[in-house]
Short mmCIF file of C-alpha atoms and ligand atoms in Angstrom, two decimals:
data_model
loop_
_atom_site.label_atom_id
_atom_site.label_comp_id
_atom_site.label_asym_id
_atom_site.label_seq_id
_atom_site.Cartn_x
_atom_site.Cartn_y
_atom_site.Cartn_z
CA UNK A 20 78.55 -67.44 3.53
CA UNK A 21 77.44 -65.74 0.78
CA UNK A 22 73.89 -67.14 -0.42
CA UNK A 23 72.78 -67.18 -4.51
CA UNK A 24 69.27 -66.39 -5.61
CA UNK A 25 68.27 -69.89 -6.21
CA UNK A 26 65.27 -68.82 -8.91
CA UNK A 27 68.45 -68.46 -11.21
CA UNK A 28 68.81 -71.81 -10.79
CA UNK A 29 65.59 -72.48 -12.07
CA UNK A 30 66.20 -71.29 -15.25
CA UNK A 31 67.12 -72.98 -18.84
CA UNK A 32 71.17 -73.17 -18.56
CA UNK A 33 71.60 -69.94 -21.12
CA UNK A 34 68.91 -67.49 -22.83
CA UNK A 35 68.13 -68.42 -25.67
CA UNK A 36 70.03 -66.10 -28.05
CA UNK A 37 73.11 -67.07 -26.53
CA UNK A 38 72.41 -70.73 -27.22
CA UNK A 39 72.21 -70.02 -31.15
CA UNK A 40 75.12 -68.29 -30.87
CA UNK A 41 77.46 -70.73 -29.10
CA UNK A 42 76.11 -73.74 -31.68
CA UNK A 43 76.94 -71.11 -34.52
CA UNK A 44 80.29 -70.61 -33.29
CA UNK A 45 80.86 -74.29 -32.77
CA UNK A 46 79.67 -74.75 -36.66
CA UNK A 47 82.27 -72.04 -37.95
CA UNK A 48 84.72 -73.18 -35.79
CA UNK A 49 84.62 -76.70 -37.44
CA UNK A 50 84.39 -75.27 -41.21
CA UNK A 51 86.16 -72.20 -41.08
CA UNK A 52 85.49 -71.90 -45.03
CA UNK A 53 81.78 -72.13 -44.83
CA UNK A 54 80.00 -68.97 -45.30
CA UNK A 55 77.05 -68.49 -42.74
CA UNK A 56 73.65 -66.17 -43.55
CA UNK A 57 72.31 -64.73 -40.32
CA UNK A 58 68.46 -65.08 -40.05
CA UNK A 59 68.12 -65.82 -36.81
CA UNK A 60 68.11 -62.94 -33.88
CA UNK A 61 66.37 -60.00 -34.83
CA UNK A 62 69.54 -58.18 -35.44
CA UNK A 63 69.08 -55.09 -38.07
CA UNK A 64 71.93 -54.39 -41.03
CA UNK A 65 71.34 -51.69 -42.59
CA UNK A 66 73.12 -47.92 -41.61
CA UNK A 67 71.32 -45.48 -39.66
CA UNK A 68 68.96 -43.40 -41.58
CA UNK A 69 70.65 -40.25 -42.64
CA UNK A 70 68.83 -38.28 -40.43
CA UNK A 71 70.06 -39.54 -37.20
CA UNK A 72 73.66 -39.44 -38.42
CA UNK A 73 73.63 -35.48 -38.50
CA UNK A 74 71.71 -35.68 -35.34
CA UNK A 75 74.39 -37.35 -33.86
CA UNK A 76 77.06 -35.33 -35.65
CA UNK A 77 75.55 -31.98 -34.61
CA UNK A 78 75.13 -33.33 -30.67
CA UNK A 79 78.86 -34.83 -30.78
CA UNK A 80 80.04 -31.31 -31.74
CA UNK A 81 77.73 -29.77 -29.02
CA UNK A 82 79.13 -31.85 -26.64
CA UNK A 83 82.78 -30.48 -27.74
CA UNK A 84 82.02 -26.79 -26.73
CA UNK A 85 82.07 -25.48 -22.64
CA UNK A 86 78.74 -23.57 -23.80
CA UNK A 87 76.48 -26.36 -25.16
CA UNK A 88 78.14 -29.27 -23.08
CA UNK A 89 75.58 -31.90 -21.38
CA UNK A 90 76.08 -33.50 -18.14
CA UNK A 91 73.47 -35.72 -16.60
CA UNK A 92 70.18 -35.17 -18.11
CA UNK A 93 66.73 -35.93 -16.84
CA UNK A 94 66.47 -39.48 -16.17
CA UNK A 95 63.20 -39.77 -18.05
CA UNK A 96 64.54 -38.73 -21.32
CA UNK A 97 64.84 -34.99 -22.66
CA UNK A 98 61.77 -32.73 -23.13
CA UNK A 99 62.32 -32.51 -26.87
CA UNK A 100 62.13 -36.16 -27.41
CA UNK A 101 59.19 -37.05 -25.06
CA UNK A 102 57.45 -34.03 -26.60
CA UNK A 103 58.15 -35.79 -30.18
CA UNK A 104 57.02 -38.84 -29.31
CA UNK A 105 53.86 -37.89 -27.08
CA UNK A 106 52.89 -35.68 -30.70
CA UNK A 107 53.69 -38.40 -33.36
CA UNK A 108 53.34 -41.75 -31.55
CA UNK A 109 50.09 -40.63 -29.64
CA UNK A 110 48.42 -37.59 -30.63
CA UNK A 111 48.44 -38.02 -34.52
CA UNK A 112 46.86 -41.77 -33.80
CA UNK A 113 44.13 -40.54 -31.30
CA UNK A 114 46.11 -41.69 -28.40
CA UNK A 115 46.15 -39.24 -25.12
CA UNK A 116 49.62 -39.37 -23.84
CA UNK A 117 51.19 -36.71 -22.05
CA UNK A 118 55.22 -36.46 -22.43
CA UNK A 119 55.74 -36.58 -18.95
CA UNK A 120 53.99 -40.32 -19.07
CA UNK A 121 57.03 -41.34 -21.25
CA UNK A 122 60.31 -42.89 -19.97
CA UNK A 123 63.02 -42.54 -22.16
CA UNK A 124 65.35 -45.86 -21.68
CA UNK A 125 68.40 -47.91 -23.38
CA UNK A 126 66.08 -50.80 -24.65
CA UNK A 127 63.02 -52.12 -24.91
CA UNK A 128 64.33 -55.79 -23.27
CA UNK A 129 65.86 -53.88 -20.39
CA UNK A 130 62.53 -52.30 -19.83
CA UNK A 131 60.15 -55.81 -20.25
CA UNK A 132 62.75 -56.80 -18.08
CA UNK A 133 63.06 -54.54 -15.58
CA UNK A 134 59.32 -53.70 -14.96
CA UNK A 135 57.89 -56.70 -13.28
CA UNK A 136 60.05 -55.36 -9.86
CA UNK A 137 57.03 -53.33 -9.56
CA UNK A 138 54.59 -55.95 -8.97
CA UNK A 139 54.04 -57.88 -5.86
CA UNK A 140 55.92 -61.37 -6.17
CA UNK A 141 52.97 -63.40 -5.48
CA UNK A 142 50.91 -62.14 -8.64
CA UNK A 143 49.52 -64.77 -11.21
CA UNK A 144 50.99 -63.71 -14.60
CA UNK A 145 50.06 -64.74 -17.93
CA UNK A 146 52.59 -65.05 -20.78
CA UNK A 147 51.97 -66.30 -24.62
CA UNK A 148 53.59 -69.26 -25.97
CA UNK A 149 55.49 -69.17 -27.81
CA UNK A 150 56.92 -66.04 -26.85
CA UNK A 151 60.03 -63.31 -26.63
CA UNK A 152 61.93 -65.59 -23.70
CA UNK A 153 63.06 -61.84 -21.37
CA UNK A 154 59.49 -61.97 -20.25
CA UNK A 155 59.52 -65.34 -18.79
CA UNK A 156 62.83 -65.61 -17.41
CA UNK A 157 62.68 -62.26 -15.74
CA UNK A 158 59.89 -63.69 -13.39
CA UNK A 159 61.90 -66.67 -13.04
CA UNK A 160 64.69 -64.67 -11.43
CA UNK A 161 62.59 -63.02 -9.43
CA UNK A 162 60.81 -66.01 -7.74
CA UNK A 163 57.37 -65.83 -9.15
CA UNK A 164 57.66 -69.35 -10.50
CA UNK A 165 58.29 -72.65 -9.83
CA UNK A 166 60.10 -75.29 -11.12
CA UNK A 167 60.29 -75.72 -15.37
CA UNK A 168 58.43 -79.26 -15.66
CA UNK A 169 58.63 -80.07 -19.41
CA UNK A 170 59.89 -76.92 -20.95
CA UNK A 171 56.93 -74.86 -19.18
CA UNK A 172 57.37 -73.01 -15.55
CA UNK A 173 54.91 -74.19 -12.68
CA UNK A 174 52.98 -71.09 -11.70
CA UNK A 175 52.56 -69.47 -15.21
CA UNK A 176 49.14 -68.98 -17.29
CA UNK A 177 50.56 -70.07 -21.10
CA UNK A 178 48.02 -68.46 -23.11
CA UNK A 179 48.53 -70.77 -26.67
CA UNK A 180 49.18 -69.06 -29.91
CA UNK A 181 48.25 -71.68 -32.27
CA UNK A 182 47.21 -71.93 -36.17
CA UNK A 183 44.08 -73.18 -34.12
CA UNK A 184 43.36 -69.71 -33.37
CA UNK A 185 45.25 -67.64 -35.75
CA UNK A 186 48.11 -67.41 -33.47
CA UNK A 187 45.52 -64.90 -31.02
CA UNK A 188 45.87 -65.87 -27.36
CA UNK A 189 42.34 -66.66 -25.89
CA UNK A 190 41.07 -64.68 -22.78
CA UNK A 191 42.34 -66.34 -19.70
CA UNK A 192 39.34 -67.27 -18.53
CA UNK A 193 38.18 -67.99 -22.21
CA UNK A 194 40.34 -70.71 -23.31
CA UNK A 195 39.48 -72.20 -26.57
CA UNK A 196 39.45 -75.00 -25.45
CA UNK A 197 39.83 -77.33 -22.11
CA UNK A 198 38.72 -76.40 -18.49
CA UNK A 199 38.74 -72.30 -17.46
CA UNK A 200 41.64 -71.45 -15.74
CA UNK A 201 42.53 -69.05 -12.64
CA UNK A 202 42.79 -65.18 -13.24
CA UNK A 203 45.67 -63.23 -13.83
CA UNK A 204 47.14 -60.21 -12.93
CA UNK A 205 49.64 -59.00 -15.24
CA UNK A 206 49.44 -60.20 -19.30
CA UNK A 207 52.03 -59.69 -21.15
CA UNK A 208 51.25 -59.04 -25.20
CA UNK A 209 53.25 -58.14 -28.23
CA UNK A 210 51.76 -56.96 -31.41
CA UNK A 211 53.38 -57.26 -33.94
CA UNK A 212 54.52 -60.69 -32.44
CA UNK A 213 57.72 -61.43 -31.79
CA UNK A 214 58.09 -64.44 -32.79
CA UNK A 215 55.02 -65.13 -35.18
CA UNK A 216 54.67 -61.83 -36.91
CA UNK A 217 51.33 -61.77 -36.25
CA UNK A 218 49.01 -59.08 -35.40
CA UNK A 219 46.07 -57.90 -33.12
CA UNK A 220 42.97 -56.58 -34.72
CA UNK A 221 40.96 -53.80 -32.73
CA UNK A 222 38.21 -56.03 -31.71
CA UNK A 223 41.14 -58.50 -30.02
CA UNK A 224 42.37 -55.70 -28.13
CA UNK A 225 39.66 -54.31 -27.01
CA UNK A 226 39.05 -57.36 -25.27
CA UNK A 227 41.82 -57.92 -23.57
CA UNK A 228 41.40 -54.39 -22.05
CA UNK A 229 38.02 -54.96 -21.30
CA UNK A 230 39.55 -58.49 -19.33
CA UNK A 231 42.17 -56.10 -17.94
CA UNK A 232 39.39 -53.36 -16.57
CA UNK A 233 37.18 -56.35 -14.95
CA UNK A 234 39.91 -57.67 -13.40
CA UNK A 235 41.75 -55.26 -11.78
CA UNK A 236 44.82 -56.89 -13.87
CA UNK A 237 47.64 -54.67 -16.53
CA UNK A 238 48.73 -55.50 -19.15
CA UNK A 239 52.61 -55.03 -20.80
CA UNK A 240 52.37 -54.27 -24.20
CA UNK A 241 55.32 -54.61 -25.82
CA UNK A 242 55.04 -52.83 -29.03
CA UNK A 243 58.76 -53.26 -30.65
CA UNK A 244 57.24 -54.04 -34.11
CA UNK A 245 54.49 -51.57 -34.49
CA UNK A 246 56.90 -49.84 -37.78
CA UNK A 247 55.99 -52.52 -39.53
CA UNK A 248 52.66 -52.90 -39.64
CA UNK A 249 50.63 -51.78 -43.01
CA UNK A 250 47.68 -52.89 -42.45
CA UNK A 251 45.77 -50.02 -41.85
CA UNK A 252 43.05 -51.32 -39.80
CA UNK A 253 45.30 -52.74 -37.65
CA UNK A 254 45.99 -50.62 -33.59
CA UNK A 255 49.81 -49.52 -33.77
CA UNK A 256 49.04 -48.66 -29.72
CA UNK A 257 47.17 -50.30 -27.40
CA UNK A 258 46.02 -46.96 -26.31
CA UNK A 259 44.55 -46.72 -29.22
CA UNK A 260 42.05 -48.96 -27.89
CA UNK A 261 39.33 -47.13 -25.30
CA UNK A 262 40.21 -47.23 -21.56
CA UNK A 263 43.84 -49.02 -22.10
CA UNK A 264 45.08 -45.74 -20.61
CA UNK A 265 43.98 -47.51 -17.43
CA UNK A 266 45.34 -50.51 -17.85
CA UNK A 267 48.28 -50.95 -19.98
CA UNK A 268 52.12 -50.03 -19.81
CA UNK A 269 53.87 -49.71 -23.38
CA UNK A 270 57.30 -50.49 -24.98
CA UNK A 271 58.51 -49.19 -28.21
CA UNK A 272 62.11 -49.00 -29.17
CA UNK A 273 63.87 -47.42 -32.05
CA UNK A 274 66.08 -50.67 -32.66
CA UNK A 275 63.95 -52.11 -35.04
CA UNK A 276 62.16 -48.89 -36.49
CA UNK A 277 65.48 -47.19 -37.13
CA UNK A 278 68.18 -49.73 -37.09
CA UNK A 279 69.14 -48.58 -32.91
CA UNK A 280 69.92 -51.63 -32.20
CA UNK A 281 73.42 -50.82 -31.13
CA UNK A 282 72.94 -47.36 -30.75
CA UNK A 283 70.15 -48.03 -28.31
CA UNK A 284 67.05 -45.77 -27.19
CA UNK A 285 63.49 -46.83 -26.25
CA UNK A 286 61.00 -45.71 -24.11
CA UNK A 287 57.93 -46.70 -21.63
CA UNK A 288 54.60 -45.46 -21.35
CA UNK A 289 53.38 -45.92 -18.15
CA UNK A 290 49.85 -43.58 -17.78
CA UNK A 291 49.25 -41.79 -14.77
CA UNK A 292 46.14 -43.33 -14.72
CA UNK A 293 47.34 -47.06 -14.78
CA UNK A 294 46.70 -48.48 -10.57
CA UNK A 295 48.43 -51.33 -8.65
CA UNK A 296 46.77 -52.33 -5.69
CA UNK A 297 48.66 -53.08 -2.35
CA UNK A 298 47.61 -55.74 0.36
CA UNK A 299 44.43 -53.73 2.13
CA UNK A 300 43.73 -53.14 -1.91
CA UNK A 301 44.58 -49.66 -2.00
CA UNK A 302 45.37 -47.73 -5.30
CA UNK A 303 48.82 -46.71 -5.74
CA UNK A 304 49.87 -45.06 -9.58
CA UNK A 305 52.37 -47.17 -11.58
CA UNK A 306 53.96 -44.48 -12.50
CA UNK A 307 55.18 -43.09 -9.28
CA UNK A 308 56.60 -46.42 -8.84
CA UNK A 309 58.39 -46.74 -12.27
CA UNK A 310 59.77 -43.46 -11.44
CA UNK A 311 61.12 -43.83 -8.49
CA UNK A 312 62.60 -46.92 -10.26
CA UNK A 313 63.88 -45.50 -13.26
CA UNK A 314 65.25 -42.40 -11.71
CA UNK A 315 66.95 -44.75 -8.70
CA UNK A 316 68.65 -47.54 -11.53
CA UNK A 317 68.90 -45.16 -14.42
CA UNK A 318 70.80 -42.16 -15.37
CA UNK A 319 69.49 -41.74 -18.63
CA UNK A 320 70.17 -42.08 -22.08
CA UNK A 321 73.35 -40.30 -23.76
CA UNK A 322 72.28 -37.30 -25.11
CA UNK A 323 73.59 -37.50 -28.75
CA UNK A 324 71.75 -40.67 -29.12
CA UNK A 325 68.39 -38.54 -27.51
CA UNK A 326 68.99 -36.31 -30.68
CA UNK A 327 69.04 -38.85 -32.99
CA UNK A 328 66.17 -40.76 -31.55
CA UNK A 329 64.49 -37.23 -32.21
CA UNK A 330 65.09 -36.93 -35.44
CA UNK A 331 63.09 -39.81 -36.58
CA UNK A 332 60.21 -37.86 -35.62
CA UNK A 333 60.66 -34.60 -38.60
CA UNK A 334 59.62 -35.64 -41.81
CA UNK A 335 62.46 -36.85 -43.08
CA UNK A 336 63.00 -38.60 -40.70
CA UNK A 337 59.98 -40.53 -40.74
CA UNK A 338 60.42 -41.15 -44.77
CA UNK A 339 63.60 -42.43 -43.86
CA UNK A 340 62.19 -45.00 -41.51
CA UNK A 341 59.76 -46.05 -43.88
CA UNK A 342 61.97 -46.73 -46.55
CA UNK A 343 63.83 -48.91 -43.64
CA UNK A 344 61.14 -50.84 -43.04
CA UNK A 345 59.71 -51.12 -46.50
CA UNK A 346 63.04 -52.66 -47.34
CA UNK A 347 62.98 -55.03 -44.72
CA UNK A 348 59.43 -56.05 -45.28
CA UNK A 349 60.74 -56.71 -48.41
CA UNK A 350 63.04 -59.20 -47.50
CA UNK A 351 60.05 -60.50 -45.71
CA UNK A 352 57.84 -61.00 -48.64
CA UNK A 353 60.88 -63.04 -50.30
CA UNK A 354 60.90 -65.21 -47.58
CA UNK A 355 57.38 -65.90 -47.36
CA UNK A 356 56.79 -66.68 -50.92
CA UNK A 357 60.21 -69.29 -51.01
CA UNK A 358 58.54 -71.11 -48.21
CA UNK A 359 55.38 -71.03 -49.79
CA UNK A 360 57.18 -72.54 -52.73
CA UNK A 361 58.72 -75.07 -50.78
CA UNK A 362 55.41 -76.24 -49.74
CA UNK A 363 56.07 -74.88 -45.71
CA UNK A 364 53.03 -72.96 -43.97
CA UNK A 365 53.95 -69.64 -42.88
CA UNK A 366 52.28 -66.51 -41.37
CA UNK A 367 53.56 -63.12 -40.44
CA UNK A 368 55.98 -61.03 -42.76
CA UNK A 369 53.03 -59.34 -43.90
CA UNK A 370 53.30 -56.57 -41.03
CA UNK A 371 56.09 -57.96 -39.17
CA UNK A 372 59.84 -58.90 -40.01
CA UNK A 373 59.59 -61.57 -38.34
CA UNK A 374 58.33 -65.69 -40.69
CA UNK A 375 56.59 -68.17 -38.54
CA UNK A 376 57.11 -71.92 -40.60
CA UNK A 377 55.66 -74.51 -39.50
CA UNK A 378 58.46 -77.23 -40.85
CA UNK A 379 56.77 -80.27 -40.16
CA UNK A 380 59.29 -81.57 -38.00
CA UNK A 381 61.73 -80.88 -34.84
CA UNK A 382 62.56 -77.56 -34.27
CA UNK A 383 66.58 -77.83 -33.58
CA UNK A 384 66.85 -80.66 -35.78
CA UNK A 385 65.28 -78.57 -38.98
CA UNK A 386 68.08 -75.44 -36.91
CA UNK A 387 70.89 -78.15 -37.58
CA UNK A 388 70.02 -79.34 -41.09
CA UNK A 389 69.65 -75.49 -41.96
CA UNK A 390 73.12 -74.77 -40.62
CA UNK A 391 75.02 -77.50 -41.71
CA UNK A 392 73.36 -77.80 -45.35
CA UNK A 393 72.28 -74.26 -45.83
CA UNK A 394 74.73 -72.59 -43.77
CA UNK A 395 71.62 -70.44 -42.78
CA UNK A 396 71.27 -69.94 -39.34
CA UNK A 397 66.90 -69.48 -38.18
CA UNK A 398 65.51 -69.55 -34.56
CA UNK A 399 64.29 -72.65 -33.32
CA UNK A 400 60.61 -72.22 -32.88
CA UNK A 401 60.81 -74.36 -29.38
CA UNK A 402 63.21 -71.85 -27.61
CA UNK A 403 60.11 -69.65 -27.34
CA UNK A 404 58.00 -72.30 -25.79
CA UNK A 405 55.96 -75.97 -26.49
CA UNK A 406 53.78 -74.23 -28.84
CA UNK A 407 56.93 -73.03 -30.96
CA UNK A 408 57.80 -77.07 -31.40
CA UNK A 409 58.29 -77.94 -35.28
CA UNK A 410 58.37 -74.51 -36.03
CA UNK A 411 61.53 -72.06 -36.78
CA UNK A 412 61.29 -68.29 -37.09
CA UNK A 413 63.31 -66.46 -39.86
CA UNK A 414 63.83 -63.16 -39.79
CA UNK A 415 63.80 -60.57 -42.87
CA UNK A 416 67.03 -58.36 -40.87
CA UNK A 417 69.42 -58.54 -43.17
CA UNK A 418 71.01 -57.17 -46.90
CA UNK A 419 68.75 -58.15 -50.04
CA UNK A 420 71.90 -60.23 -51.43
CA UNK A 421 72.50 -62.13 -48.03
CA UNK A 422 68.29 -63.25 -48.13
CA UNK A 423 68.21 -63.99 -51.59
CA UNK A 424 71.73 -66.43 -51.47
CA UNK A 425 69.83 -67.86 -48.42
CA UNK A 426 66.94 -68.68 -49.88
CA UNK A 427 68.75 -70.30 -52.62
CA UNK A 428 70.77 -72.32 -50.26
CA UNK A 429 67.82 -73.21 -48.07
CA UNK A 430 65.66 -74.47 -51.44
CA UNK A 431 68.94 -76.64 -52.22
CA UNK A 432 68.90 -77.99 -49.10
CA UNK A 433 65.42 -79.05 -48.96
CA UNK A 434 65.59 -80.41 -52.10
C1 MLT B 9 64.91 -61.29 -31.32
O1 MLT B 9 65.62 -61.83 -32.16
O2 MLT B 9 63.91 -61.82 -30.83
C2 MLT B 9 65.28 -59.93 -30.89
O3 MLT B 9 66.45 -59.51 -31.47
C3 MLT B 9 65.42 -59.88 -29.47
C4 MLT B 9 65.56 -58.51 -28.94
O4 MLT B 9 65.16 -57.52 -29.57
O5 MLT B 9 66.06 -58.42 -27.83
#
C-alpha cells in the first residue's frame, strides 16, 4: 500500500495564491460583464526591458547555429552571469562574494522552498508573521511542525511584525513583550518585506547577525525586493552587514527587478563560509550541501534566459530596471496617498511595491467587499498569518490606468 506524507495533511487546504484565485474566478464566473483590477499577487505587467529582449534575441539565434549551440550548461548558472552579479550585486556595495558562491536558479520561491532539505528536521525555526506563506508550508511538508492550532503551526517561533514595533521582528530571545522564548536555528527574513513593504535599517541587521553568530543559528534572507529600495541608508544585502558572510544564505530574483516573472531566473548565495553542524556538532559548509543539491535536482537555467538575466547588469540595462521600478513605485505612491485619503493607515510603498492597510476590520470580508463593489481584487492580510488579521496588502504591479481606475473604484466603494 502506498503510504502519503501525512505533514501534507497538515497544511491549509490550498496556498494561498491559489485561494484568491479560485474566489476570483468564482466572482467572474457569476458577472461575466464585470471588469476586475488585479492588485493582489505580486504579479509584474509591464514588457521586459529592452535590453533583455535582444539578449534573448541574440541567444535564440545562437542557439539556431551547430557552432554556437548550448546543451546542458553548468548547473550553477553560467560564468558570465555569476561574474555579473558577484561585480554589481556585491562588489560595488562592499559585499565579498565570490561567483562561484552564487547559484543560478528558476525562482526565488523554488529556492526558499527548496533549501530547508538541508537542515536537520528537528531544528527550531523562526518565521515572521505575517509572512510570504512558501516559507512556512515548506517546513510543514517536511515534518518540522505540528499541527496548525488557530491559524499558527505548533513547533514554530512567530516572530510578530506589528505597528507596535514598526513591523521589525524582535530578537527571539528579545521579545517585546511577554515571557523569552526558546532559541532558534534557522530565521527566515525578507527585506524589503513581502507583505508589509517594510524595511531593515543597518543597526536591525546587524543584530540579527550578531543573534545568528552567538547562536550557532543562519539565517535565509530573502531579498526579492531589494530594486526597490531608495532609501539610501537602507542594506540592499545582508552581507552588507559585518560577519553575515558567516551566517546568512541569500535570494534575489530578477522577477520583480526586471519583470522575470514568467521568464524566470534567480539565484542563491550561499558563502563558503556559512557552517551547519551535524549530531557530534561538527562543521560541515552549506555550500557543499546546496551543491550537491542543486546539481542532483537541477539542470540549470535555459541559456537564453542566462543572457538576458545578464544584461540587466550593463548600463543600460540597469537604467532600464530603474525606470521599471521607478514606475512601479509610482503606482505605489498613488496607492499610499488614496488610502491615506480614505483615512486607512498604511506603511511600505515607500521602498517596496508592496501597501500594508490596516482596514479596521476582517481581512476576507474587506477582500469580498473590494471584489464585489470595487471589482479590485487585494491580498487578505490574514493569509500571511494572525498578525496580518484586519489588514489587506495591495500591490503597485500593474499599468498606471488599471491603479488609477482602481483607486477610483475602491474610493466609491468606501464611500
Ligand atoms: C506575492 O504576491 O507574494 C508574490 O507574487 C509571490 C511570489 O513571488 O511567489
Amino acid at each position: 500500500m502506498i503510504r502519503i506524507n501525512e505533514n501534507y495533511t497538515k497544511l491549509k487546504a490550498s496556498y494561498l495564491f491559489s485561494d484568491i484565485a479560485k474566489r476570483v474566478a468564482a466572482y467572474s464566473q457569476a458577472h461575466p460583464d464585470k471588469s476586475i483590477i488585479r492588485l493582489g499577487i505580486g504579479d509584474v505587467t509591464e514588457p521586459l526591458p529592452p535590453v533583455c529582449i535582444a539578449a534573448l534575441h541574440a541567444a535564440t539565434d545562437e542557439m539556431a547555429n551547430r557552432a554556437t549551440f548550448k546543451g546542458y550548461g553548468p548547473e550553477q548558472g553560467y560564468a558570465f552571469l555569476r561574474e555579473a552579479i558577484a561585480q554589481h550585486d556585491y562588489a560595488a556595495r562592499g559585499a565579498k562574494i565570490e561567483p562561484d558562491e552564487i547559484f543560478v536558479s528558476d525562482g526565488a520561491k523554488c529556492d526558499c522552498g527548496n533549501i530547508q532539505e538541508i537542515f536537520a528536521t528537528d531544528i527550531r525555526i523562526a518565521i515572521t508573521d505575517p509572512v510570504y506563506p512558501v516559507y512556512v508550508d515548506t517546513n510543514v511538508m517536511a515534518g518540522r511542525t505540528g499541527a496548525n492550532r488557530d491559524g499558527r503551526y505548533e513547533g514554530i517561533t512567530y516572530l510578530e511584525c506589528t505597528a507596535a514595533n514598526g513591523y521589525i521582528p524582535a530578537l527571539p530571545n528579545m521579545p517585546a513583550s511577554g515571557e523569552p522564548v526558546e532559541s532558534v536555528d534557522l530565521i527566515y527574513l525578507c527585506f524589503p518585506n513581502n507583505p508589509t513593504g517594510a524595511v531593515a535599517t543597518r543597526a536591525q541587521l546587524t543584530a540579527w547577525v550578531e543573534f545568528a553568530r552567538k547562536n550557532k543559528a543562519v539565517i535565509l534572507f530573502d531579498a526579492a525586493y531589494e530594486a526597490y529600495i531608495r532609501d539610501p541608508q537602507i542594506p540592499h544585502s545582508i552581507y552588507e552587514i559585518d560577519g553575515a558572510r558567516d551566517v546568512a544564505i541569500e535570494f534575489r530574483s530578477a522577477s520583480k527587478t526586471a519583470g522575470f516573472t514568467g521568464t524566470r531566473c534567480a539565484y542563491t548565495v550561499v558563502p563558503k563560509s556559512v557552517m551547519g553542524y551535524d549530531a557530534a556538532g561538527k562543521a560541515h559548509p552549506l555550500h557543499a550541501l546546496w551543491n550537491r543539491r542543486h546539481t542532483t535536482k537541477f539542470n540549470g537555467v535555459a541559456y537564453p534566459i542566462q543572457k538576458a538575466a545578464a544584461a540587466i547588469y550593463t548600463d543600460a540595462g540597469q537604467q532600464q530596471v530603474r525606470a521599471l521600478t521607478d514606475f512601479y513605485l509610482g503606482n505605489a505612491k498613488l496607492i499610499r496617498e488614496a488610502m491615506a485619503g480614505l483615512g486607512l493607515k498604511c506603511i511600505g510603498g515607500e521602498n517596496a511595491p508592496y501597501i500594508w492597510v490596516n482596514t479596521g476590520r476582517d481581512s476576507w470580508q474587506f477582500f469580498d467587499l473590494l471584489l464585489e463593489k470595487a471589482g479590485v481584487v487585494c491580498t487578505p492580510g490574514v493569509g500571511f498569518g494572525q498578525c496580518g488579521e484586519g489588514h489587506v496588502r495591495i500591490s503597485a504591479f500593474n499599468s498606471r490606468e488599471n491603479v488609477e481606475a482602481a483607486l477610483q473604484r475602491i474610493a466609491a466603494a468606501l464611500k
